Coordinates of C-alpha atoms in Angstrom, one line a residue:
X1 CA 0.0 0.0 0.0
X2 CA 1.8 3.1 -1.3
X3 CA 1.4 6.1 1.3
X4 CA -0.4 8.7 0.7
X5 CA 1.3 12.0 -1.1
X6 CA 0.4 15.1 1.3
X7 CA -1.3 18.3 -0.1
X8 CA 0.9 20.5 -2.1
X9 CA 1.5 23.4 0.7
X10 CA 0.7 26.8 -0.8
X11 CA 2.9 29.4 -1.4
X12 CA 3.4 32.3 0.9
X13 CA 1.1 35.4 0.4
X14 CA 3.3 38.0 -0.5
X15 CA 2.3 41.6 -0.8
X16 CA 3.9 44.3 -3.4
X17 CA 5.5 46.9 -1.6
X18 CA 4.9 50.2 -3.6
X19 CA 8.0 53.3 -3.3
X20 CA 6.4 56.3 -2.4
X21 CA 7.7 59.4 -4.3
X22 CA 6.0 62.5 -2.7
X23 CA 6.5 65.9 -4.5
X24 CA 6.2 68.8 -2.9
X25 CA 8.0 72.1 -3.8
X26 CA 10.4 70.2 -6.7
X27 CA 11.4 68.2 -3.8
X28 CA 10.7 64.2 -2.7
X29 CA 9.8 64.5 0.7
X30 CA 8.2 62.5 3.2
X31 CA 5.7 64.6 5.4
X32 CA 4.5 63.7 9.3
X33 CA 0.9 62.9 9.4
X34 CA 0.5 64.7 6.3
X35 CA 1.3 68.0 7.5
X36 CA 3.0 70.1 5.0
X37 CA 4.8 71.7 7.0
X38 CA 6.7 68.6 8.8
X39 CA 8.6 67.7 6.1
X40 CA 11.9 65.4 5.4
X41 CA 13.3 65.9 2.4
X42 CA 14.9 62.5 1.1
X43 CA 16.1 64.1 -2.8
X44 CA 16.5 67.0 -4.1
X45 CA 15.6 65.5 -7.3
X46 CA 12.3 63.2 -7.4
X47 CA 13.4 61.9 -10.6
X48 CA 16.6 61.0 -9.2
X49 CA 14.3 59.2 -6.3
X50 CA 12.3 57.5 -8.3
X51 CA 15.5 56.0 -10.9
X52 CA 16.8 55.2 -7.3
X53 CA 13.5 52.3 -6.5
X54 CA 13.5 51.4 -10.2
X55 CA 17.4 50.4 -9.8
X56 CA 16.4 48.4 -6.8
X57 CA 13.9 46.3 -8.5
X58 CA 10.4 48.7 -7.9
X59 CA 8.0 47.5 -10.9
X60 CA 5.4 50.2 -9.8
X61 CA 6.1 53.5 -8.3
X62 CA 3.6 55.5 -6.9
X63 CA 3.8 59.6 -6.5
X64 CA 1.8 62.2 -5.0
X65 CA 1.5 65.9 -6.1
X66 CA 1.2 67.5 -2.8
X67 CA 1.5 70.7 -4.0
X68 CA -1.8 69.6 -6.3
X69 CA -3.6 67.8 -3.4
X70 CA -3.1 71.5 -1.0
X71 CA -3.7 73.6 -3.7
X72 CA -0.9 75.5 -3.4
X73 CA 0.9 74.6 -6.9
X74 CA 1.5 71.6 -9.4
X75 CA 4.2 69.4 -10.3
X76 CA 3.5 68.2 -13.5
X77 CA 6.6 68.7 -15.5
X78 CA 8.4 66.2 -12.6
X79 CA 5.5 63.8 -13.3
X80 CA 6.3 64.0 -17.1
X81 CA 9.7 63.8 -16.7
X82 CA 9.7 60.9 -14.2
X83 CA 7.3 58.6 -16.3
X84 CA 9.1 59.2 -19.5
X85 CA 12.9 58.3 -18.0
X86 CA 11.7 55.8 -14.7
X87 CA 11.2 52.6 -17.1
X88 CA 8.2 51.3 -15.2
X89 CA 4.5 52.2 -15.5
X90 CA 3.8 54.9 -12.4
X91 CA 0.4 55.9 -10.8
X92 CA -0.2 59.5 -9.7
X93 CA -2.4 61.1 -7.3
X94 CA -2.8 64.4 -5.4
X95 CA -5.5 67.2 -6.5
X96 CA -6.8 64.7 -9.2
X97 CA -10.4 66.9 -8.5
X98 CA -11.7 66.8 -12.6
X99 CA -12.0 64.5 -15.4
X100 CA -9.7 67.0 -17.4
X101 CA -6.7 66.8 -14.9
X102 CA -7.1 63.0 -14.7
X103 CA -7.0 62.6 -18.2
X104 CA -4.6 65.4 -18.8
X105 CA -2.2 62.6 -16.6
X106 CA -2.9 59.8 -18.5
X107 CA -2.1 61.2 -21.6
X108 CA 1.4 61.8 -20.6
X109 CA 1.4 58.2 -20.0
X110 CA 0.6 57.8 -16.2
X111 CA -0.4 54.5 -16.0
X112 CA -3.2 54.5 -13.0
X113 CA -4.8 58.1 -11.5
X114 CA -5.6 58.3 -8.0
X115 CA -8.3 59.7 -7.2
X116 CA -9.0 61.0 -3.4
X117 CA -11.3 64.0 -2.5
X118 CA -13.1 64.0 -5.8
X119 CA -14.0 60.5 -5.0
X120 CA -16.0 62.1 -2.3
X121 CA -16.8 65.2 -3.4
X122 CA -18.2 64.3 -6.7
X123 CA -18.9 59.8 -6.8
X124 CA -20.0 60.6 -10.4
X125 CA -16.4 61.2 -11.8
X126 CA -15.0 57.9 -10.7
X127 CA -18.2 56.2 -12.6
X128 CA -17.3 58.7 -15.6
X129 CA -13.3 57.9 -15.9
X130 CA -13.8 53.6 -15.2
X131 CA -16.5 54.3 -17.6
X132 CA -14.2 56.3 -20.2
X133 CA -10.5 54.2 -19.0
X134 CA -11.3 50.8 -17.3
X135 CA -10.8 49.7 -13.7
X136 CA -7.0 49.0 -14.6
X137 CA -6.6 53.0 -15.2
X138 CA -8.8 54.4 -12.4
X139 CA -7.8 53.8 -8.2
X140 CA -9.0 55.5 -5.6
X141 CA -7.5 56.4 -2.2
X142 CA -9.7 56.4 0.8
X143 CA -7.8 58.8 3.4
X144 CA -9.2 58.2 7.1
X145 CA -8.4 58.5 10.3
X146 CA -10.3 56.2 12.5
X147 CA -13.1 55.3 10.2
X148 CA -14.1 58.7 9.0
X149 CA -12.6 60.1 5.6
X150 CA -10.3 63.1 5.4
X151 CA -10.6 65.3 2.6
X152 CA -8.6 68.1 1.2
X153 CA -5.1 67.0 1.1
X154 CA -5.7 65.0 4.5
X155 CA -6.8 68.7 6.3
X156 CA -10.7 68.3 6.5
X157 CA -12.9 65.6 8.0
X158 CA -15.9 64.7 6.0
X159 CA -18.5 63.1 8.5
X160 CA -18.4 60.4 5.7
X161 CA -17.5 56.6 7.4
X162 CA -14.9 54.2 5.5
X163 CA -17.9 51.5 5.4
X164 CA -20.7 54.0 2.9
X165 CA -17.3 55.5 1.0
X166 CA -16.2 52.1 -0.2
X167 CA -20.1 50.3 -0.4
X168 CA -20.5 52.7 -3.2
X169 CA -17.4 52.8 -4.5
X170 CA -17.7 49.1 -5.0
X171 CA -21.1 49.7 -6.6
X172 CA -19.6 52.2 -9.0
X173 CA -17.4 49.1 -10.0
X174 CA -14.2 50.0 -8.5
X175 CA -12.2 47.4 -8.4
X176 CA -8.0 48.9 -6.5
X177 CA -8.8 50.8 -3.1
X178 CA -6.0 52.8 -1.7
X179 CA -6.7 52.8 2.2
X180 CA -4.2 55.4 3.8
X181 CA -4.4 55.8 7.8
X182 CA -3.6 59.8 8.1
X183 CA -3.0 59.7 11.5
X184 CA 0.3 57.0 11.3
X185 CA 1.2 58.7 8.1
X186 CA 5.1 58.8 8.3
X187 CA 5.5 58.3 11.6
X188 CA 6.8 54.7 11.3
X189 CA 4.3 53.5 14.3
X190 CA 3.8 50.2 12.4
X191 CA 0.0 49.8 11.0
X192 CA -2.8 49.9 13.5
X193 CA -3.8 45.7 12.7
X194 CA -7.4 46.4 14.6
X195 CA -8.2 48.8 11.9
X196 CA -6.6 47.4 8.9
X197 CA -8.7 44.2 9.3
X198 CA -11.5 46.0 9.5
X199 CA -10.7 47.7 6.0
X200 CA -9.6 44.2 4.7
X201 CA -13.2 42.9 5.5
X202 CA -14.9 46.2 4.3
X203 CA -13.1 45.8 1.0
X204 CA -12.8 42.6 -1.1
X205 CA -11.0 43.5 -4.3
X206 CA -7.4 44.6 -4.1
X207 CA -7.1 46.8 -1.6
X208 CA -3.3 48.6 -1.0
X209 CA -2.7 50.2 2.6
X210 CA -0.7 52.8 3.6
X211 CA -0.2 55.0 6.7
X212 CA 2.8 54.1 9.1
X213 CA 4.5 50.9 7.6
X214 CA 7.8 50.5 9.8
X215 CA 9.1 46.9 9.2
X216 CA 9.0 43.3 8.5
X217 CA 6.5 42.8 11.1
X218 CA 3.8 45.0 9.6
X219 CA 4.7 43.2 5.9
X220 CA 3.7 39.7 7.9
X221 CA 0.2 41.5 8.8
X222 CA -0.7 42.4 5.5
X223 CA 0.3 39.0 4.6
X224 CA -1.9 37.5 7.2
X225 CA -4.8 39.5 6.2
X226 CA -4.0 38.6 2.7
X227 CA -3.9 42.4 1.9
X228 CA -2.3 42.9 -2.0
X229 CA 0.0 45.5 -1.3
X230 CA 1.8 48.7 0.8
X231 CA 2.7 52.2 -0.3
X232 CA 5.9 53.2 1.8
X233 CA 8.1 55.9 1.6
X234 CA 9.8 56.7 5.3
X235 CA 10.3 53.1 6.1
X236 CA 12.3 52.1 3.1
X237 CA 14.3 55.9 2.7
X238 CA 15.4 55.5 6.5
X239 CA 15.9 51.6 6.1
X240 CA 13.5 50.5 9.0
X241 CA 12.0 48.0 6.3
X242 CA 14.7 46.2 3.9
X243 CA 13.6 46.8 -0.1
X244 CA 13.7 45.1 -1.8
X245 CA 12.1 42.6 0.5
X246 CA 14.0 39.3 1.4
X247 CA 13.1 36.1 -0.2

């Protein structure tokens, strides 16, 4: 009697950690619970920042206008110049408020637009740009702390909870969430695990996380939770989390 052969064992779930290239004043930077004003800057040159996460093996690089998202300026001809020379596709948010910026972005070849106060603001224009681009062009970021969504570059609360943003989002057909927890926002506190499960369960498509990432130990949560991916940005400039990760 031959014995019998043990179930294959599956492969470990491992999530896609995503460089974060934050723009603000010509500058990559890293800001402090998104306050503009508490910033680190990492390069001088965000170009030079992003060539610097390609060369280490980034396949996706994501950036944020802050200038755009605070209203206080745009960044656009870094955004050009990085997707033209970083050899990888790049997604783009931050004061993405009308269809004509969004698609203004995707014509210079930005691969995915993030959407984030517009999403609240006006529900419509996500249905209008997944109707006009696809789901693989459109992502939105839910900014919250706690369970409530911040709007206007992270500076407003909105009364709107996490749970009736993302119901109709889903219903719009929405299928990447960005979830970003403002108040951990480089601070490199680690993730708060209570809330990011609860995200995890209000979300079943591919949901990406972001807001304090610090280490190995917050990678093995989103792996638990089976969550798809990370943006991080202070944890992998000051070297608290090794990128790329180790096999």
């Amino acid at each position: 009697m031959s014995a019998s052969v043990p179930p294959p064992v599956p492969p470990p779930f491992t999530p896609l950690i995503l460089p974060c290239v934050d723009i603000q004043q010509g500058r990559a930077v890293r800001l402090f619970e998104g306050d503009p004003e508490r910033e680190t800057v990492y390069f001088e040159s965000p170009l030079k920042a992003a060539q610097h996460w390609v060369s280490l093996g980034a396949g996706l690089l994501h950036l944020v206008d802050l200038d755009a998202a605070t209203g206080r300026g745009e960044n656009a001809a870094i955004i050009a110049e990085i997707v033209q020379q970083a050899g990888v596709p790049v997604e783009v948010g931050g004061g993405i408020r009308d269809r004509a910026r969004a698609e203004a972005l995707i014509e210079l070849g930005v691969s995915r637009v993030v959407i984030g106060t517009a999403a609240v603001a006006r529900p419509e224009l996500v249905s209008e740009l997944l109707t006009a681009h696809g789901p693989e062009r459109v992502v939105v970021s839910v900014d919250a702390r706690g369970l409530e969504v911040a709007t206007h570059g992270w500076a407003q609360g909105s009364g709107i909870k996490v749970a009736e943003l993302t119901a109709e989002l889903a219903g719009r057909g929405l299928e990447t969430l960005i979830f970003t927890d403002v108040s951990r926002d480089g601070t490199l506190r680690g993730l708060d695990a209570e809330l990011m499960a609860e995200v995890r369960a209000l979300w079943i498509n591919t949901l990406i996380v972001g807001g304090g990432v610090r280490d190995l130990q917050d990678v093995a949560l989103l792996s638990a939770l089976k969550i798809q991916g990370a943006i991080v940005g202070r944890a992998i400039y000051e070297g608290t989390l090794p990128y790329p990760l180790p096999t």
